[in-house]
Coordinates of C-alpha atoms and ligand atoms in Angstrom, one line a residue:
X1 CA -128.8 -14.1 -52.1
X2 CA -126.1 -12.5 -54.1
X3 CA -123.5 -15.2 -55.5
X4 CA -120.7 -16.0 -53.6
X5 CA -117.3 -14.0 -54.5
X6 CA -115.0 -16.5 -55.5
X7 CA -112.1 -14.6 -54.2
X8 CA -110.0 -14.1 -51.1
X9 CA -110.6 -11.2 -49.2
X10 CA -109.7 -10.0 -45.6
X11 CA -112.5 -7.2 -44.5
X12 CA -110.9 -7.6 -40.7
X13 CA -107.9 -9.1 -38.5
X14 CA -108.6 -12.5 -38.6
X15 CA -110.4 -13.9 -36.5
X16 CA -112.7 -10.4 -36.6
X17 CA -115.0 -8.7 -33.7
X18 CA -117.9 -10.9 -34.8
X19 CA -115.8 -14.1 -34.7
X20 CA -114.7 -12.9 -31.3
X21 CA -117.7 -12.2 -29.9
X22 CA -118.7 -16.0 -30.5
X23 CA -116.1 -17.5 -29.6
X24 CA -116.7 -15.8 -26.1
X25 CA -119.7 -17.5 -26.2
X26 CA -118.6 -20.7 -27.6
X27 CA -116.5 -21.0 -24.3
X28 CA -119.6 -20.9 -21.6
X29 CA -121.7 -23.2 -23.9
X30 CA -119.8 -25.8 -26.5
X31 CA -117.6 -28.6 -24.6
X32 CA -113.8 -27.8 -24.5
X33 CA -112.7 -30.8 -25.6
X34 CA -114.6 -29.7 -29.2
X35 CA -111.9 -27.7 -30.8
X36 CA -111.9 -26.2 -34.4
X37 CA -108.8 -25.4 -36.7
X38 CA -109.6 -21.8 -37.5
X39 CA -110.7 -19.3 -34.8
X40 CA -113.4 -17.8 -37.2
X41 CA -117.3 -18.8 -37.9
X42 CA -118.2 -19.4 -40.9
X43 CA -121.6 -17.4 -43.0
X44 CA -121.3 -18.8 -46.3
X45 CA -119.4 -21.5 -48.5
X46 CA -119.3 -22.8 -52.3
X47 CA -116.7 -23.1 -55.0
X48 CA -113.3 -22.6 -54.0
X49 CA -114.6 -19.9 -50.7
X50 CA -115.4 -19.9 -46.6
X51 CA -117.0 -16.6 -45.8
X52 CA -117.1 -15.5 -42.3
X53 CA -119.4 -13.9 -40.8
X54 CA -117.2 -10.6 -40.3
X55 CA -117.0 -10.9 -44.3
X56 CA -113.5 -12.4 -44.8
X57 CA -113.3 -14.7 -47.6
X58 CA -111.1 -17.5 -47.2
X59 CA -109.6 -19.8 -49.3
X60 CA -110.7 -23.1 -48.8
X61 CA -108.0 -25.8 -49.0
X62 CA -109.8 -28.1 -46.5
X63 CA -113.5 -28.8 -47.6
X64 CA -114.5 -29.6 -43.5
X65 CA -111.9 -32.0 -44.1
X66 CA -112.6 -34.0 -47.2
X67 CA -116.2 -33.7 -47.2
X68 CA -117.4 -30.8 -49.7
X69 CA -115.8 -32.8 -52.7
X70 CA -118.2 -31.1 -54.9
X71 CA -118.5 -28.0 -53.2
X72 CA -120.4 -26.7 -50.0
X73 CA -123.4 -25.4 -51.8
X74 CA -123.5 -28.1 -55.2
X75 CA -126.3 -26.6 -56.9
X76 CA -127.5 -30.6 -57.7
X77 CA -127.5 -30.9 -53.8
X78 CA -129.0 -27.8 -52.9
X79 CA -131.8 -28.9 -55.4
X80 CA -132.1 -32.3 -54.2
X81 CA -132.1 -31.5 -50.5
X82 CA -135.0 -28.4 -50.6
X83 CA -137.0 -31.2 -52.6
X84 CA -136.6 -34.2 -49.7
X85 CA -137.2 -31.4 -46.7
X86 CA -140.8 -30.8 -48.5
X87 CA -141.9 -33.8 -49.1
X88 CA -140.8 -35.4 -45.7
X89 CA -137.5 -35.2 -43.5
X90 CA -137.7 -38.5 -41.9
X91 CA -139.9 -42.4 -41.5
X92 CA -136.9 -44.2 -40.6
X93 CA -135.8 -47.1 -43.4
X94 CA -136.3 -50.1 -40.8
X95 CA -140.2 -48.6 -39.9
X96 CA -141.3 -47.6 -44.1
X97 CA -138.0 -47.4 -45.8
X98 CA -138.0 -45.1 -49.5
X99 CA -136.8 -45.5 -52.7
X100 CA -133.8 -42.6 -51.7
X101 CA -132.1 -45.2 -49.8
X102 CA -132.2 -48.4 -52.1
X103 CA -131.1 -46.0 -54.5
X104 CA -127.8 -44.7 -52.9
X105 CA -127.2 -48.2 -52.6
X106 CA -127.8 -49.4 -56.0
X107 CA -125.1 -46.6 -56.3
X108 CA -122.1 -47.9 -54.2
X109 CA -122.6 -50.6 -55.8
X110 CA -122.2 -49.6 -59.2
X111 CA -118.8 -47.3 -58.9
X112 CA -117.0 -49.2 -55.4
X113 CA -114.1 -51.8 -57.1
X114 CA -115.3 -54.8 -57.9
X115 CA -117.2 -56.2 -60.5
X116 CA -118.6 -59.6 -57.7
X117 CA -122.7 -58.5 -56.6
X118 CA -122.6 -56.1 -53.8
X119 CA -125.2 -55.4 -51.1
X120 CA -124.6 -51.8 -49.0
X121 CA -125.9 -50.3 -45.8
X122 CA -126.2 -46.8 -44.7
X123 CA -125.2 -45.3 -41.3
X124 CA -124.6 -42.1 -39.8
X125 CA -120.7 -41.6 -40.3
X126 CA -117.5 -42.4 -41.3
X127 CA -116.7 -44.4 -37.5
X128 CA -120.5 -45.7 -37.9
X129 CA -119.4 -47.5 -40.9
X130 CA -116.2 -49.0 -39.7
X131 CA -117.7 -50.0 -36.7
X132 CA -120.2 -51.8 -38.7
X133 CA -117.7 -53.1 -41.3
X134 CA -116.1 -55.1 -38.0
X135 CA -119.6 -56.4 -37.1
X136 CA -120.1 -58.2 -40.7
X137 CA -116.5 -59.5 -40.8
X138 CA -117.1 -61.2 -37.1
X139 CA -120.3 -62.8 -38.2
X140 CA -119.0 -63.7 -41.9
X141 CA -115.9 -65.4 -40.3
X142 CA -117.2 -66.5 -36.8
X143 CA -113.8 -65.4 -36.0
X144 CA -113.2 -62.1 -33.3
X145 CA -109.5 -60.7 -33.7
X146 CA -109.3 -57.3 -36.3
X147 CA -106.2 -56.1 -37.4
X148 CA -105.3 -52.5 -38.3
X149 CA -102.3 -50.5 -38.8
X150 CA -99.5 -47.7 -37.4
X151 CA -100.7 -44.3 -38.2
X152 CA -104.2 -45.2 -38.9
X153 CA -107.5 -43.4 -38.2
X154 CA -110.7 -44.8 -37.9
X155 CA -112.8 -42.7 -35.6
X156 CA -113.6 -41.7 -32.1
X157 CA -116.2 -44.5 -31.0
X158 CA -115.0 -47.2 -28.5
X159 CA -114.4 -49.4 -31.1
X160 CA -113.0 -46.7 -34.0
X161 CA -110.6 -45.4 -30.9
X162 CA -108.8 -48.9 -30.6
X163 CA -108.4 -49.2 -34.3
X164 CA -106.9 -45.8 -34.4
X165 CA -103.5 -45.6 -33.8
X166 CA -103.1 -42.1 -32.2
X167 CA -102.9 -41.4 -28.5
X168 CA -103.3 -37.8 -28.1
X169 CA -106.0 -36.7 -28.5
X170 CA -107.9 -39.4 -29.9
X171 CA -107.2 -42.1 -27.2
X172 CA -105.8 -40.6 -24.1
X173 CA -108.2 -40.7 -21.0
X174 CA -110.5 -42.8 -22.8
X175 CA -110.1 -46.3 -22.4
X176 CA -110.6 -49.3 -22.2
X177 CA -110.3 -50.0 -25.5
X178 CA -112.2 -52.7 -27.5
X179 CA -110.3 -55.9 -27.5
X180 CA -108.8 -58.2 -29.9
X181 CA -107.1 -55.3 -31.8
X182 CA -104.0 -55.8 -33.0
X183 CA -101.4 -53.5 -35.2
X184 CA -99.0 -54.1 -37.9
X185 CA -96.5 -51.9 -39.3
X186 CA -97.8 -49.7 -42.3
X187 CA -95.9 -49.1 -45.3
X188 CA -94.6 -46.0 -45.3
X189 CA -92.4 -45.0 -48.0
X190 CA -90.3 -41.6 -46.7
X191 CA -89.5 -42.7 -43.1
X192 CA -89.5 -46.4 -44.2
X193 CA -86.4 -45.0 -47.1
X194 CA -84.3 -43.0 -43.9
X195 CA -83.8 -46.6 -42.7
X196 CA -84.0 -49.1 -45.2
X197 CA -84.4 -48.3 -49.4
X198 CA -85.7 -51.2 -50.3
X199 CA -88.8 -51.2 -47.8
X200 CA -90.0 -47.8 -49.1
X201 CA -89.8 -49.3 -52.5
X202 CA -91.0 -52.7 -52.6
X203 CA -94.7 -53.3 -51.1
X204 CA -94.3 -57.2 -51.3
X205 CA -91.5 -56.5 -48.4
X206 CA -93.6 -54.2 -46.4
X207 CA -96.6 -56.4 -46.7
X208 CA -94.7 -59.5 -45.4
X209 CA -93.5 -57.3 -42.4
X210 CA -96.6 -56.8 -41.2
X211 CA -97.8 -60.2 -42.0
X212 CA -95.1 -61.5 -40.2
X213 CA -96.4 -59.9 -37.0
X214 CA -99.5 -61.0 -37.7
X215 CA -99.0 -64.7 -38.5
X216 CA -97.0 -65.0 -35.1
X217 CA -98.8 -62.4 -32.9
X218 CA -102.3 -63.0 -34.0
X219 CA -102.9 -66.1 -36.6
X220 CA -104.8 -66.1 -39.5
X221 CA -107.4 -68.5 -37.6
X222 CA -108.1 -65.9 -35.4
X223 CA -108.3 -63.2 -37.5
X224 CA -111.2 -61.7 -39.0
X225 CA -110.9 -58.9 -40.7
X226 CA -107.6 -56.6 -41.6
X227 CA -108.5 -53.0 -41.7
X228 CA -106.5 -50.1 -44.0
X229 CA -107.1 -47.3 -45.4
X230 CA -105.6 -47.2 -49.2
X231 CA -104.1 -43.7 -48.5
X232 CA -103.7 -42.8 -44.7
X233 CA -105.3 -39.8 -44.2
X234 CA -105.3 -38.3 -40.5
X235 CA -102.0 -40.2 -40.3
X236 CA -99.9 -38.2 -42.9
X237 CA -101.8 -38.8 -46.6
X238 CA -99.0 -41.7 -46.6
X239 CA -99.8 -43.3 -49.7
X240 CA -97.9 -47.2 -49.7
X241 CA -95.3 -48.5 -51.5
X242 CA -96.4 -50.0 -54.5
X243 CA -97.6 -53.5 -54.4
X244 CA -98.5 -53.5 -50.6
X245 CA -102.3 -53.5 -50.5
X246 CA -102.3 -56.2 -53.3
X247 CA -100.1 -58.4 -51.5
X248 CA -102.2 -58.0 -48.2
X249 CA -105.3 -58.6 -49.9
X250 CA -103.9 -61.5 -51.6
X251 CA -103.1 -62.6 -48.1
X252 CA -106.5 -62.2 -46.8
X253 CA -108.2 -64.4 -49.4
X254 CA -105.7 -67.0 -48.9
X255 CA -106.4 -67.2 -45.3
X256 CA -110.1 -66.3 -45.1
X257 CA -109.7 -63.1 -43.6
X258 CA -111.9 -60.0 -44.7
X259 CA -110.0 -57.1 -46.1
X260 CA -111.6 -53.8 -45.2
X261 CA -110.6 -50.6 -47.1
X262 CA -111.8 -47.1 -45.2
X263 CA -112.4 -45.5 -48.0
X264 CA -114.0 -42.8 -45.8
X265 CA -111.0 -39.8 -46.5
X266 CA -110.1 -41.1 -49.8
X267 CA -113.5 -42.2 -51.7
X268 CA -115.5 -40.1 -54.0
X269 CA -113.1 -38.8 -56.1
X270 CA -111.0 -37.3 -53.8
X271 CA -107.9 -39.1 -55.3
X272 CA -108.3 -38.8 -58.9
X273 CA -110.1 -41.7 -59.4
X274 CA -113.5 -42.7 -57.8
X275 CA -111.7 -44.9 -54.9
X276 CA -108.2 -44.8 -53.9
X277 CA -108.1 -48.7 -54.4
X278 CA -108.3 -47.9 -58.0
X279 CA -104.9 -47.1 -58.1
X280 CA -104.0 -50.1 -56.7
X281 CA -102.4 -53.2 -59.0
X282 CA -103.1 -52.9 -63.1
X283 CA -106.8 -52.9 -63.0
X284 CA -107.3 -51.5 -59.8
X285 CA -107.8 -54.1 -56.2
X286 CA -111.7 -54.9 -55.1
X287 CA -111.4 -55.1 -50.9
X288 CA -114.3 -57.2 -49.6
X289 CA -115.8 -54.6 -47.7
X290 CA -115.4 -50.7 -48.5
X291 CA -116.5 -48.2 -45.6
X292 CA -117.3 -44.6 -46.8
X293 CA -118.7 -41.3 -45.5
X294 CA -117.3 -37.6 -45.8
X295 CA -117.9 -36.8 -49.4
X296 CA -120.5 -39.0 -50.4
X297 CA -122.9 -37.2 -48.6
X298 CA -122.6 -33.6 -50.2
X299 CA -121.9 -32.3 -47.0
X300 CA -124.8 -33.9 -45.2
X301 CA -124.3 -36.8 -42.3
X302 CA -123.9 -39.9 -44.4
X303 CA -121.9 -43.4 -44.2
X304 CA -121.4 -46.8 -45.8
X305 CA -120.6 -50.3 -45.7
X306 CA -120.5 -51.8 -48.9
X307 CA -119.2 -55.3 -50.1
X308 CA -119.4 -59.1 -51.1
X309 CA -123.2 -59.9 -50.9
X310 CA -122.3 -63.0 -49.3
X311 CA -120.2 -61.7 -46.7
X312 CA -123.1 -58.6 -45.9
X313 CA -125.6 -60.9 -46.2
X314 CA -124.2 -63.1 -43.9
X315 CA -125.9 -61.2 -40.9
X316 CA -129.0 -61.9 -39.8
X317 CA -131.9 -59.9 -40.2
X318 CA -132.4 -57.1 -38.2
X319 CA -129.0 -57.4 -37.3
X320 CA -128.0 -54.1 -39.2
X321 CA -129.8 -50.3 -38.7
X322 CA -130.1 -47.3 -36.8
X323 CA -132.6 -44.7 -36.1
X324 CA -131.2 -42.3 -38.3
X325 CA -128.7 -44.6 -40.6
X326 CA -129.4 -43.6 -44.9
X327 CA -131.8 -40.1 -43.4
X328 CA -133.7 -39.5 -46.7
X329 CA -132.6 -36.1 -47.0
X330 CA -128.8 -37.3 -46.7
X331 CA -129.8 -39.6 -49.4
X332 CA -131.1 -37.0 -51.6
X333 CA -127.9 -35.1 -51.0
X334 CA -125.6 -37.8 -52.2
X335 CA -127.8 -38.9 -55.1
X336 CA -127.1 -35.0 -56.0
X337 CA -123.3 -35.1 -55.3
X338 CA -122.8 -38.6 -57.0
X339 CA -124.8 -36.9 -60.2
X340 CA -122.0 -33.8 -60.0
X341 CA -119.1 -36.1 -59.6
X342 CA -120.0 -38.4 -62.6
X343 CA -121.8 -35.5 -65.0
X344 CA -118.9 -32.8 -64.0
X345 CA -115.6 -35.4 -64.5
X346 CA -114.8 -34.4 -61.2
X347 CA -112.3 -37.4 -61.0
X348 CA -110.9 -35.7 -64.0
X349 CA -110.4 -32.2 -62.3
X350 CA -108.9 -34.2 -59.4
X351 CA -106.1 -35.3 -61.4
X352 CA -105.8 -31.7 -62.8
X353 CA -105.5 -30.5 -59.2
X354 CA -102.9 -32.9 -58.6
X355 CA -100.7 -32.2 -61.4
X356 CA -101.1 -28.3 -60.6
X357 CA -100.5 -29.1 -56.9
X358 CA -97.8 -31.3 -57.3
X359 CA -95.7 -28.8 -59.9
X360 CA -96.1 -25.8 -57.5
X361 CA -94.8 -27.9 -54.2
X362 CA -92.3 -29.6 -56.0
X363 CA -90.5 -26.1 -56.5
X364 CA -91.4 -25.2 -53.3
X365 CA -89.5 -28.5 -52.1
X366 CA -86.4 -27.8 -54.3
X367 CA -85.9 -24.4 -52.8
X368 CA -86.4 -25.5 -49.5
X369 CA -85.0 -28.6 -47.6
X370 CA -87.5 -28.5 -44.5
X371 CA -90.0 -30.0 -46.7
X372 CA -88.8 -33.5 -46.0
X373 CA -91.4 -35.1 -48.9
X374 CA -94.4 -34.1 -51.0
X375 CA -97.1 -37.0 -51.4
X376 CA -100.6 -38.1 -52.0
X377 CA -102.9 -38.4 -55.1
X378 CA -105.6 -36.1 -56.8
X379 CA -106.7 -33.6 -54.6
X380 CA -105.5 -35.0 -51.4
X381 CA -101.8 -33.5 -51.7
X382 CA -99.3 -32.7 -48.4
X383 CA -96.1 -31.7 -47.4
X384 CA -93.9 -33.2 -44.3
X385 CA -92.3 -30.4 -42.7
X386 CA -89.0 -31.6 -41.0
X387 CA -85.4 -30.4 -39.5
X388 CA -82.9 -30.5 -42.7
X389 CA -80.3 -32.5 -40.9
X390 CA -81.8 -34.9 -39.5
X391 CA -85.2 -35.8 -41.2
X392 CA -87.0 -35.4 -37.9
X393 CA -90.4 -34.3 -37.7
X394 CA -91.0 -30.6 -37.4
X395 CA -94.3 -29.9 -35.8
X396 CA -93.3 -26.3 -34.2
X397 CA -92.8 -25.1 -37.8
X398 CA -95.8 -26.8 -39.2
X399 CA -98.6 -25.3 -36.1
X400 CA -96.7 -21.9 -37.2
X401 CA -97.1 -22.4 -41.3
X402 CA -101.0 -23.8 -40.8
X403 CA -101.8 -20.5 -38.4
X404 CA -99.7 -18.2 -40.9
X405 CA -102.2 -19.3 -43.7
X406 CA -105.2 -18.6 -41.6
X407 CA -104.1 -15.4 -41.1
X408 CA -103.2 -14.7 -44.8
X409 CA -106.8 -16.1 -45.2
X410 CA -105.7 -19.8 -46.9
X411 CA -107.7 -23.0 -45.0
X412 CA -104.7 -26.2 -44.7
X413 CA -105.2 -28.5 -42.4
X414 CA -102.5 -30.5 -40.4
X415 CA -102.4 -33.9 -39.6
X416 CA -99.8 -36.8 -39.3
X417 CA -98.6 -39.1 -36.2
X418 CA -95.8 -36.6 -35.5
X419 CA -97.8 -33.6 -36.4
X420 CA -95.7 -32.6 -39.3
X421 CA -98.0 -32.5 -42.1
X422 CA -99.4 -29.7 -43.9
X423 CA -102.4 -31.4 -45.8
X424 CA -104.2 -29.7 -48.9
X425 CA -107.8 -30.6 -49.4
X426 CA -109.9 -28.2 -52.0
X427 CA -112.8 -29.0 -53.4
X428 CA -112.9 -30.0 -56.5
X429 CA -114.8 -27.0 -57.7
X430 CA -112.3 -24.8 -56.8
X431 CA -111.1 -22.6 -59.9
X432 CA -107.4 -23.1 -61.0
X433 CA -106.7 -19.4 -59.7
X434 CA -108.0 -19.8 -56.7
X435 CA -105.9 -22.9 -56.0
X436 CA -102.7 -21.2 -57.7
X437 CA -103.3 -18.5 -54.8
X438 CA -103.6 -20.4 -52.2
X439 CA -100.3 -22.1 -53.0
X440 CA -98.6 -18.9 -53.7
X441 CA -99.6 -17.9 -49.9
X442 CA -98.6 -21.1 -48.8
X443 CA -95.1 -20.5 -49.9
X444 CA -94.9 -17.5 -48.9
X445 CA -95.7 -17.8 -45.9
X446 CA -93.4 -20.9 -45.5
X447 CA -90.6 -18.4 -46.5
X448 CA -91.3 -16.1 -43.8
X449 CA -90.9 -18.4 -40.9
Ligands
LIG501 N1 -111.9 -43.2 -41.3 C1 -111.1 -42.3 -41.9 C2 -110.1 -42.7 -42.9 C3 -111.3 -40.9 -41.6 O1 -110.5 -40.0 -42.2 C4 -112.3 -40.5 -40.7 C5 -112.6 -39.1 -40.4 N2 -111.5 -38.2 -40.4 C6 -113.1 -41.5 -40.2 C7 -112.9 -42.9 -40.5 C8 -114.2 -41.2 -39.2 O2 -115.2 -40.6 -39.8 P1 -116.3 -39.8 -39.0 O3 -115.6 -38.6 -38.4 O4 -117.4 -39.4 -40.0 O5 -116.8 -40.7 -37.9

């Protein structure tokens, strides 16, 4: 097969007839409650491109949201993979378990924070691994209650729903929801700043807000496990007010409650350093547990729990599997993708993508007030869309930017409790003009409306 143009192209109206034509038959087969972003079906992906299968070439600002870190068709992946599928697809780790899956975990636990010995497990996906990341903290602490925060997203399972913050449409219809969740306020620095400066400035303050709330709501006696993610992702790419994962952490050791990072958005690179916790403190903060999924896997079906030997070893044996949990050929795919990230500095060209992200949006942002704030880290950038005069959320204009971009053939993703969020994604193998591009039609499209 001929290599993959890396540039945009529209061949048709987007979507085109072949898009169409499967859609039509999407709707009397695939579940209506499944929905997808784009209206067109995707042939071909790699670099910095989606190609349809009506031959538009899109530019891909999403990466199946934050999973093809390293590109959709890595060649170190593509390698790895066709040499698992021959040799065998499947024995199941907890019947004869392979060397592919004590490897990945030898992995995690050489590059998660924390320089303590580490034990992992491997699951299916990103909610897979939180769930199980709650399961270890209950039996490490004999304690039940789990705390997580406003805005957060942790999955669509029964368990992952009640963690998640989001009604509609994560929640809604669905429950009951697990008990002995509870929720604390997140530190969130632009809407935290329209009210009070100091709290979007001073992470010590936010942190004792929500410890507040938990002291008197829950009680550290009862509480097992605290769960966050370092940057929230589905919520708005809010990234916290410096100083208020270490002081929560420091919290949690104080009080013998497990601190949980979902590391499942943010991990792998994605932020300009291998985990988002990185950032965190001078040298970096080292959570107890670290869940992860989306990018490790190279685009295959791949999650983790990693952590504290003694707190993962703390469950009995047998206590921890899955039919499916560490596949071999998902292994061999994120043994390739962990080989690109470290031999290809890809946390380096994260930090390049930031700073060329962050220069373009910032002008963007001076010339136009609707664009209330521009945040995140490495190559996990967005922009909060909002009414000039009042700072309130603008999700109208932000459904109408996203589908403007699809049309101009640009991926972006949306995302935030109030919908206002225009999220930038790429993979990290996308080429500088590619990127550059995609901005350009981002702002002009933002201009139009
Ligand atoms: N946690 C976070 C932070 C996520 O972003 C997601 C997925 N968007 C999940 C958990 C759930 O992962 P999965 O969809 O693989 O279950």
């Amino acid at each position: 097969m001929p290599p993959l143009p890396q540039s945009r192209h529209l061949a048709t109206q987007i979507p085109g007839p072949g898009s169409v034509r499967l859609a039509q038959r999407r709707a009397a087969a695939v579940a209506r409650g499944v929905s997808s972003t784009l209206p067109v079906y995707a042939a071909r992906a790699g670099g910095g491109i989606v190609e349809d299968i009506d031959g538009n070439r899109l530019i891909d600002l999403g990466s199946g949201i934050a999973v093809t870190t390293v590109g959709s068709t890595a060649p170190r992946v593509v390698d790895a993979v066709r040499q698992q599928v021959s040799e065998f697809t499947h024995t199941c780790f907890m019947v004869t378990p392979y060397e592919g899956y004590v490897a990945v975990a030898e992995a995690l636990n050489r590059i998660t924070p924390g320089d303590f010995e580490k034990r992992s497990v491997l699951l299916n996906s990103g909610a897979e691994a939180l769930e199980n990341a709650v399961k270890i903290a209950r039996s490490y602490t004999r304690k039940s209650a789990v705390a997580a925060f406003d805005h957060s997203y942790h999955g669509r399972t029964n368990l992952t729903m009640a963690l998640t913050a989001k009604s509609m449409p994560y929640k809604s219809g669905f429950g009951p929801f697990a008990p002995d969740i509870y929720r604390a306020p997140a530190s969130y620095p632009y809407r935290d700043g329209l009210i009070d400066k100091e709290l979007s400035s001073d992470g010590q303050r936010a942190a004792d807000r929500a410890i507040g709330i938990l002291e008197s709501q829950v009680g550290a006696r009862n509480l097992a496990a605290l769960v966050i993610e370092p940057i929230q992702g589905e919520g708005g790419f809010i990234v916290p007010a410096p100083g208020f994962l270490p002081a929560l952490l420091a919290w949690c050791r104080d009080n013998d409650v497990v601190f949980i990072a979902d590391e499942v958005q943010t991990g792998f690179a994605r932020t300009g350093a291998m985990f988002a916790c990185d950032h965190e403190g001078a040298a970096g903060m080292a959570p107890d547990l670290i869940c992860t999924a989306k990018g490790i896997g190279g685009g295959l079906p791949l999650g983790a729990v990693t952590g504290r030997a003694d707190i993962m070893d703390s469950v009995h044996v047998s206590g921890l599997g899955g039919t499916f949990g560490g596949n071999p050929v998902a292994c061999a795919a994120a043994l390739g993708a962990l080989a690109a990230v470290e031999e290809d500095d890809l946390v380096g060209r994260a930090r390049q993508i930031e700073r060329l992200i962050f220069e373009r949006l910032g002008r963007l942002q001076a010339d136009d007030d609707r664009i209330g704030d521009v945040r995140g880290r490495g190559a996990m950038i967005a922009v909060e869309l909002v009414h000039p005069e009042t700072a309130e959320p603008d999700p109208a204009l932000t459904k109408a930017l996203a589908a403007a971009c699809h049309r101009a053939g640009v991926i972006v993703l949306t995302c935030g409790t109030f919908g206002n969020v225009v999220r930038l994604l790429p993979p990290l193998t996308i080429s500088d003009e590619l990127l550059t591009e995609g901005l350009e039609v981002l702002a002009d499209e933002l201009g139009k409306l």
